[in-house]
Amino acid sequence: MNKHCAKAFSLCPDYSDPAHASLQQPCMVPLATDLLEKVAPIEQACYSHPWTYGNFMDALNAGYHAMALLTHAKGDIMGYYVAMKGVEEAHLLNLTVAPAYQQQGCARMLLETLRLWTVSQQLTWLWLEVRQGNTRA
């Protein structure tokens, strides 16, 4: 693990507040529409069948749980996930780590954030279906 994802992370502070502008640690933010233009190139780089802008918009409009891991407040996207809440379960629909941050523990951080959310929602199961050719997953 290198320095990026080995550090502790938190929710990103309000970066409009000058007191937080200089924070340089990884942090989580809700994956919102304003981040989707940064997500698209990551999807394209990582998958042979990437999600489209429309797929992400549909997920966000449906109220799915989606988070992004940033290098720091207002920083680069290191990774993100989208999960759908069901009855006593959550389905992980997309978990992606940007190529520059792979093999550094970022997926583990994203999964831990998702796990904490499932616990807070009193969900019993977390499901992930993986394409047969996705050997890295």
mmCIF file of N, CA, C and O in Angstrom, residues 8-71:
data_model
loop_
_atom_site.group_PDB
_atom_site.id
_atom_site.type_symbol
_atom_site.label_atom_id
_atom_site.label_comp_id
_atom_site.label_asym_id
_atom_site.label_seq_id
_atom_site.Cartn_x
_atom_site.Cartn_y
_atom_site.Cartn_z
ATOM 1 N N ALA A 8 -5.685 7.183 7.015
ATOM 2 C CA ALA A 8 -7.082 7.205 7.426
ATOM 3 C C ALA A 8 -7.822 8.211 6.550
ATOM 4 O O ALA A 8 -7.223 9.124 5.997
ATOM 5 N N PHE A 9 -9.114 8.031 6.435
ATOM 6 C CA PHE A 9 -9.903 8.956 5.646
ATOM 7 C C PHE A 9 -11.142 9.333 6.440
ATOM 8 O O PHE A 9 -11.465 8.721 7.437
ATOM 9 N N SER A 10 -11.831 10.346 5.969
ATOM 10 C CA SER A 10 -13.048 10.800 6.613
ATOM 11 C C SER A 10 -13.948 11.383 5.544
ATOM 12 O O SER A 10 -13.593 11.436 4.378
ATOM 13 N N LEU A 11 -15.115 11.840 5.970
ATOM 14 C CA LEU A 11 -15.936 12.598 5.041
ATOM 15 C C LEU A 11 -15.225 13.906 4.761
ATOM 16 O O LEU A 11 -14.590 14.484 5.644
ATOM 17 N N CYS A 12 -15.309 14.370 3.532
ATOM 18 C CA CYS A 12 -14.649 15.628 3.184
ATOM 19 C C CYS A 12 -15.304 16.779 3.928
ATOM 20 O O CYS A 12 -16.526 16.835 4.043
ATOM 21 N N PRO A 13 -14.497 17.689 4.422
ATOM 22 C CA PRO A 13 -15.057 18.861 5.088
ATOM 23 C C PRO A 13 -15.665 19.811 4.068
ATOM 24 O O PRO A 13 -15.503 19.630 2.861
ATOM 25 N N ASP A 14 -16.328 20.812 4.548
ATOM 26 C CA ASP A 14 -16.859 21.859 3.676
ATOM 27 C C ASP A 14 -15.677 22.643 3.136
ATOM 28 O O ASP A 14 -15.089 23.452 3.830
ATOM 29 N N TYR A 15 -15.290 22.376 1.893
ATOM 30 C CA TYR A 15 -14.087 22.994 1.356
ATOM 31 C C TYR A 15 -14.299 24.444 0.956
ATOM 32 O O TYR A 15 -13.370 25.108 0.557
ATOM 33 N N SER A 16 -15.517 24.950 1.061
ATOM 34 C CA SER A 16 -15.712 26.389 0.848
ATOM 35 C C SER A 16 -15.240 27.172 2.077
ATOM 36 O O SER A 16 -15.011 28.365 2.007
ATOM 37 N N ASP A 17 -15.083 26.468 3.190
ATOM 38 C CA ASP A 17 -14.570 27.076 4.416
ATOM 39 C C ASP A 17 -13.050 27.166 4.304
ATOM 40 O O ASP A 17 -12.378 26.142 4.184
ATOM 41 N N PRO A 18 -12.469 28.381 4.331
ATOM 42 C CA PRO A 18 -11.014 28.529 4.185
ATOM 43 C C PRO A 18 -10.206 27.717 5.190
ATOM 44 O O PRO A 18 -9.090 27.316 4.903
ATOM 45 N N ALA A 19 -10.777 27.421 6.335
ATOM 46 C CA ALA A 19 -10.054 26.652 7.353
ATOM 47 C C ALA A 19 -9.781 25.230 6.886
ATOM 48 O O ALA A 19 -8.867 24.580 7.370
ATOM 49 N N HIS A 20 -10.580 24.736 5.923
ATOM 50 C CA HIS A 20 -10.420 23.360 5.458
ATOM 51 C C HIS A 20 -9.756 23.270 4.084
ATOM 52 O O HIS A 20 -9.513 22.177 3.595
ATOM 53 N N ALA A 21 -9.485 24.376 3.464
ATOM 54 C CA ALA A 21 -8.994 24.391 2.088
ATOM 55 C C ALA A 21 -7.652 23.682 1.919
ATOM 56 O O ALA A 21 -7.345 23.184 0.847
ATOM 57 N N SER A 22 -6.853 23.627 2.965
ATOM 58 C CA SER A 22 -5.512 23.052 2.832
ATOM 59 C C SER A 22 -5.431 21.585 3.253
ATOM 60 O O SER A 22 -4.351 21.013 3.226
ATOM 61 N N LEU A 23 -6.541 20.972 3.641
ATOM 62 C CA LEU A 23 -6.493 19.573 4.041
ATOM 63 C C LEU A 23 -6.044 18.711 2.878
ATOM 64 O O LEU A 23 -6.515 18.845 1.772
ATOM 65 N N GLN A 24 -5.105 17.817 3.142
ATOM 66 C CA GLN A 24 -4.517 16.999 2.091
ATOM 67 C C GLN A 24 -4.594 15.520 2.428
ATOM 68 O O GLN A 24 -3.624 14.795 2.282
ATOM 69 N N GLN A 25 -5.748 15.059 2.898
ATOM 70 C CA GLN A 25 -5.898 13.643 3.194
ATOM 71 C C GLN A 25 -7.090 13.089 2.421
ATOM 72 O O GLN A 25 -8.019 13.825 2.101
ATOM 73 N N PRO A 26 -7.056 11.804 2.087
ATOM 74 C CA PRO A 26 -8.188 11.210 1.370
ATOM 75 C C PRO A 26 -9.480 11.398 2.158
ATOM 76 O O PRO A 26 -9.487 11.329 3.389
ATOM 77 N N CYS A 27 -10.556 11.646 1.428
ATOM 78 C CA CYS A 27 -11.847 11.819 2.082
ATOM 79 C C CYS A 27 -12.966 11.370 1.158
ATOM 80 O O CYS A 27 -12.786 11.275 -0.053
ATOM 81 N N MET A 28 -14.112 11.066 1.755
ATOM 82 C CA MET A 28 -15.269 10.562 1.025
ATOM 83 C C MET A 28 -16.292 11.682 0.847
ATOM 84 O O MET A 28 -16.496 12.481 1.746
ATOM 85 N N VAL A 29 -16.916 11.687 -0.330
ATOM 86 C CA VAL A 29 -18.028 12.600 -0.604
ATOM 87 C C VAL A 29 -19.119 11.802 -1.312
ATOM 88 O O VAL A 29 -18.835 10.805 -1.979
ATOM 89 N N PRO A 30 -20.356 12.255 -1.177
ATOM 90 C CA PRO A 30 -21.397 11.614 -1.984
ATOM 91 C C PRO A 30 -21.070 11.805 -3.466
ATOM 92 O O PRO A 30 -20.627 12.877 -3.884
ATOM 93 N N LEU A 31 -21.251 10.757 -4.237
ATOM 94 C CA LEU A 31 -21.051 10.848 -5.677
ATOM 95 C C LEU A 31 -22.270 11.559 -6.243
ATOM 96 O O LEU A 31 -23.369 11.029 -6.239
ATOM 97 N N ALA A 32 -22.067 12.779 -6.684
ATOM 98 C CA ALA A 32 -23.158 13.612 -7.184
ATOM 99 C C ALA A 32 -22.907 13.957 -8.644
ATOM 100 O O ALA A 32 -21.826 13.709 -9.187
ATOM 101 N N THR A 33 -23.894 14.555 -9.271
ATOM 102 C CA THR A 33 -23.820 14.839 -10.702
ATOM 103 C C THR A 33 -22.628 15.712 -11.072
ATOM 104 O O THR A 33 -22.075 15.557 -12.158
ATOM 105 N N ASP A 34 -22.211 16.595 -10.172
ATOM 106 C CA ASP A 34 -21.081 17.472 -10.503
ATOM 107 C C ASP A 34 -19.764 16.706 -10.623
ATOM 108 O O ASP A 34 -18.801 17.235 -11.172
ATOM 109 N N LEU A 35 -19.708 15.480 -10.145
ATOM 110 C CA LEU A 35 -18.491 14.671 -10.263
ATOM 111 C C LEU A 35 -18.513 13.727 -11.465
ATOM 112 O O LEU A 35 -17.491 13.123 -11.794
ATOM 113 N N LEU A 36 -19.645 13.592 -12.121
ATOM 114 C CA LEU A 36 -19.772 12.582 -13.171
ATOM 115 C C LEU A 36 -18.851 12.830 -14.357
ATOM 116 O O LEU A 36 -18.385 11.876 -14.981
ATOM 117 N N GLU A 37 -18.545 14.071 -14.665
ATOM 118 C CA GLU A 37 -17.623 14.310 -15.786
ATOM 119 C C GLU A 37 -16.221 13.810 -15.470
ATOM 120 O O GLU A 37 -15.462 13.472 -16.374
ATOM 121 N N LYS A 38 -15.871 13.718 -14.196
ATOM 122 C CA LYS A 38 -14.575 13.161 -13.801
ATOM 123 C C LYS A 38 -14.618 11.635 -13.717
ATOM 124 O O LYS A 38 -13.584 10.981 -13.803
ATOM 125 N N VAL A 39 -15.809 11.087 -13.518
ATOM 126 C CA VAL A 39 -15.979 9.643 -13.397
ATOM 127 C C VAL A 39 -15.888 8.958 -14.765
ATOM 128 O O VAL A 39 -15.313 7.880 -14.889
ATOM 129 N N ALA A 40 -16.435 9.592 -15.795
ATOM 130 C CA ALA A 40 -16.505 8.981 -17.131
ATOM 131 C C ALA A 40 -15.153 8.493 -17.645
ATOM 132 O O ALA A 40 -15.044 7.346 -18.092
ATOM 133 N N PRO A 41 -14.082 9.302 -17.583
ATOM 134 C CA PRO A 41 -12.799 8.791 -18.083
ATOM 135 C C PRO A 41 -12.244 7.630 -17.253
ATOM 136 O O PRO A 41 -11.559 6.752 -17.788
ATOM 137 N N ILE A 42 -12.551 7.611 -15.967
ATOM 138 C CA ILE A 42 -12.105 6.501 -15.118
ATOM 139 C C ILE A 42 -12.817 5.223 -15.550
ATOM 140 O O ILE A 42 -12.192 4.167 -15.709
ATOM 141 N N GLU A 43 -14.133 5.306 -15.755
ATOM 142 C CA GLU A 43 -14.906 4.152 -16.232
ATOM 143 C C GLU A 43 -14.341 3.629 -17.546
ATOM 144 O O GLU A 43 -14.165 2.426 -17.725
ATOM 145 N N GLN A 44 -14.085 4.548 -18.478
ATOM 146 C CA GLN A 44 -13.568 4.161 -19.795
ATOM 147 C C GLN A 44 -12.219 3.451 -19.681
ATOM 148 O O GLN A 44 -11.947 2.496 -20.402
ATOM 149 N N ALA A 45 -11.380 3.933 -18.777
ATOM 150 C CA ALA A 45 -10.044 3.356 -18.620
ATOM 151 C C ALA A 45 -10.069 1.990 -17.948
ATOM 152 O O ALA A 45 -9.167 1.179 -18.157
ATOM 153 N N CYS A 46 -11.099 1.737 -17.156
ATOM 154 C CA CYS A 46 -11.099 0.529 -16.329
ATOM 155 C C CYS A 46 -11.906 -0.640 -16.882
ATOM 156 O O CYS A 46 -11.664 -1.777 -16.485
ATOM 157 N N TYR A 47 -12.847 -0.376 -17.764
ATOM 158 C CA TYR A 47 -13.769 -1.441 -18.157
ATOM 159 C C TYR A 47 -13.947 -1.548 -19.662
ATOM 160 O O TYR A 47 -13.968 -0.541 -20.368
ATOM 161 N N SER A 48 -14.143 -2.764 -20.121
ATOM 162 C CA SER A 48 -14.485 -2.981 -21.527
ATOM 163 C C SER A 48 -15.956 -2.633 -21.781
ATOM 164 O O SER A 48 -16.335 -2.323 -22.898
ATOM 165 N N HIS A 49 -16.781 -2.679 -20.731
ATOM 166 C CA HIS A 49 -18.205 -2.336 -20.819
ATOM 167 C C HIS A 49 -18.524 -1.314 -19.718
ATOM 168 O O HIS A 49 -19.191 -1.645 -18.735
ATOM 169 N N PRO A 50 -18.023 -0.096 -19.855
ATOM 170 C CA PRO A 50 -18.183 0.890 -18.783
ATOM 171 C C PRO A 50 -19.620 1.394 -18.652
ATOM 172 O O PRO A 50 -20.396 1.356 -19.612
ATOM 173 N N TRP A 51 -19.933 1.842 -17.455
ATOM 174 C CA TRP A 51 -21.195 2.531 -17.253
ATOM 175 C C TRP A 51 -21.156 3.830 -18.055
ATOM 176 O O TRP A 51 -20.106 4.463 -18.189
ATOM 177 N N THR A 52 -22.310 4.231 -18.525
ATOM 178 C CA THR A 52 -22.429 5.500 -19.246
ATOM 179 C C THR A 52 -22.841 6.602 -18.274
ATOM 180 O O THR A 52 -23.250 6.327 -17.126
ATOM 181 N N TYR A 53 -22.759 7.825 -18.745
ATOM 182 C CA TYR A 53 -23.254 8.961 -17.961
ATOM 183 C C TYR A 53 -24.711 8.702 -17.575
ATOM 184 O O TYR A 53 -25.113 8.933 -16.441
ATOM 185 N N GLY A 54 -25.490 8.179 -18.530
ATOM 186 C CA GLY A 54 -26.898 7.880 -18.270
ATOM 187 C C GLY A 54 -27.088 6.820 -17.196
ATOM 188 O O GLY A 54 -28.009 6.927 -16.379
ATOM 189 N N ASN A 55 -26.226 5.808 -17.168
ATOM 190 C CA ASN A 55 -26.306 4.789 -16.112
ATOM 191 C C ASN A 55 -26.112 5.422 -14.735
ATOM 192 O O ASN A 55 -26.849 5.111 -13.789
ATOM 193 N N PHE A 56 -25.108 6.294 -14.631
ATOM 194 C CA PHE A 56 -24.869 6.964 -13.351
ATOM 195 C C PHE A 56 -26.033 7.889 -12.982
ATOM 196 O O PHE A 56 -26.473 7.919 -11.831
ATOM 197 N N MET A 57 -26.538 8.636 -13.966
ATOM 198 C CA MET A 57 -27.671 9.529 -13.692
ATOM 199 C C MET A 57 -28.888 8.739 -13.236
ATOM 200 O O MET A 57 -29.570 9.135 -12.287
ATOM 201 N N ASP A 58 -29.160 7.621 -13.886
ATOM 202 C CA ASP A 58 -30.291 6.785 -13.478
ATOM 203 C C ASP A 58 -30.122 6.313 -12.038
ATOM 204 O O ASP A 58 -31.078 6.326 -11.256
ATOM 205 N N ALA A 59 -28.908 5.884 -11.690
ATOM 206 C CA ALA A 59 -28.646 5.402 -10.329
ATOM 207 C C ALA A 59 -28.832 6.525 -9.306
ATOM 208 O O ALA A 59 -29.454 6.330 -8.256
ATOM 209 N N LEU A 60 -28.306 7.698 -9.608
ATOM 210 C CA LEU A 60 -28.436 8.823 -8.676
ATOM 211 C C LEU A 60 -29.895 9.266 -8.567
ATOM 212 O O LEU A 60 -30.386 9.535 -7.458
ATOM 213 N N ASN A 61 -30.593 9.323 -9.690
ATOM 214 C CA ASN A 61 -32.007 9.727 -9.674
ATOM 215 C C ASN A 61 -32.877 8.715 -8.943
ATOM 216 O O ASN A 61 -33.907 9.081 -8.370
ATOM 217 N N ALA A 62 -32.467 7.448 -8.953
ATOM 218 C CA ALA A 62 -33.209 6.405 -8.238
ATOM 219 C C ALA A 62 -32.908 6.421 -6.736
ATOM 220 O O ALA A 62 -33.521 5.677 -5.977
ATOM 221 N N GLY A 63 -31.949 7.241 -6.326
ATOM 222 C CA GLY A 63 -31.623 7.336 -4.907
ATOM 223 C C GLY A 63 -30.653 6.283 -4.417
ATOM 224 O O GLY A 63 -30.549 6.036 -3.207
ATOM 225 N N TYR A 64 -29.926 5.658 -5.323
ATOM 226 C CA TYR A 64 -28.946 4.665 -4.903
ATOM 227 C C TYR A 64 -27.856 5.338 -4.077
ATOM 228 O O TYR A 64 -27.555 6.522 -4.241
ATOM 229 N N HIS A 65 -27.242 4.549 -3.215
ATOM 230 C CA HIS A 65 -26.158 5.040 -2.362
ATOM 231 C C HIS A 65 -24.872 5.059 -3.185
ATOM 232 O O HIS A 65 -24.446 4.022 -3.700
ATOM 233 N N ALA A 66 -24.271 6.237 -3.328
ATOM 234 C CA ALA A 66 -23.067 6.374 -4.153
ATOM 235 C C ALA A 66 -22.089 7.314 -3.471
ATOM 236 O O ALA A 66 -22.456 8.409 -3.037
ATOM 237 N N MET A 67 -20.846 6.874 -3.389
ATOM 238 C CA MET A 67 -19.803 7.662 -2.731
ATOM 239 C C MET A 67 -18.552 7.680 -3.595
ATOM 240 O O MET A 67 -18.298 6.753 -4.362
ATOM 241 N N ALA A 68 -17.767 8.760 -3.433
ATOM 242 C CA ALA A 68 -16.489 8.889 -4.135
ATOM 243 C C ALA A 68 -15.388 9.130 -3.123
ATOM 244 O O ALA A 68 -15.576 9.851 -2.142
ATOM 245 N N LEU A 69 -14.239 8.536 -3.361
ATOM 246 C CA LEU A 69 -13.047 8.736 -2.548
ATOM 247 C C LEU A 69 -12.165 9.736 -3.285
ATOM 248 O O LEU A 69 -11.773 9.503 -4.428
ATOM 249 N N LEU A 70 -11.888 10.858 -2.640
ATOM 250 C CA LEU A 70 -11.069 11.907 -3.233
ATOM 251 C C LEU A 70 -9.693 11.939 -2.577
ATOM 252 O O LEU A 70 -9.541 11.563 -1.418
ATOM 253 N N THR A 71 -8.698 12.429 -3.314
ATOM 254 C CA THR A 71 -7.359 12.559 -2.751
ATOM 255 C C THR A 71 -7.376 13.527 -1.573
ATOM 256 O O THR A 71 -6.641 13.363 -0.622
#
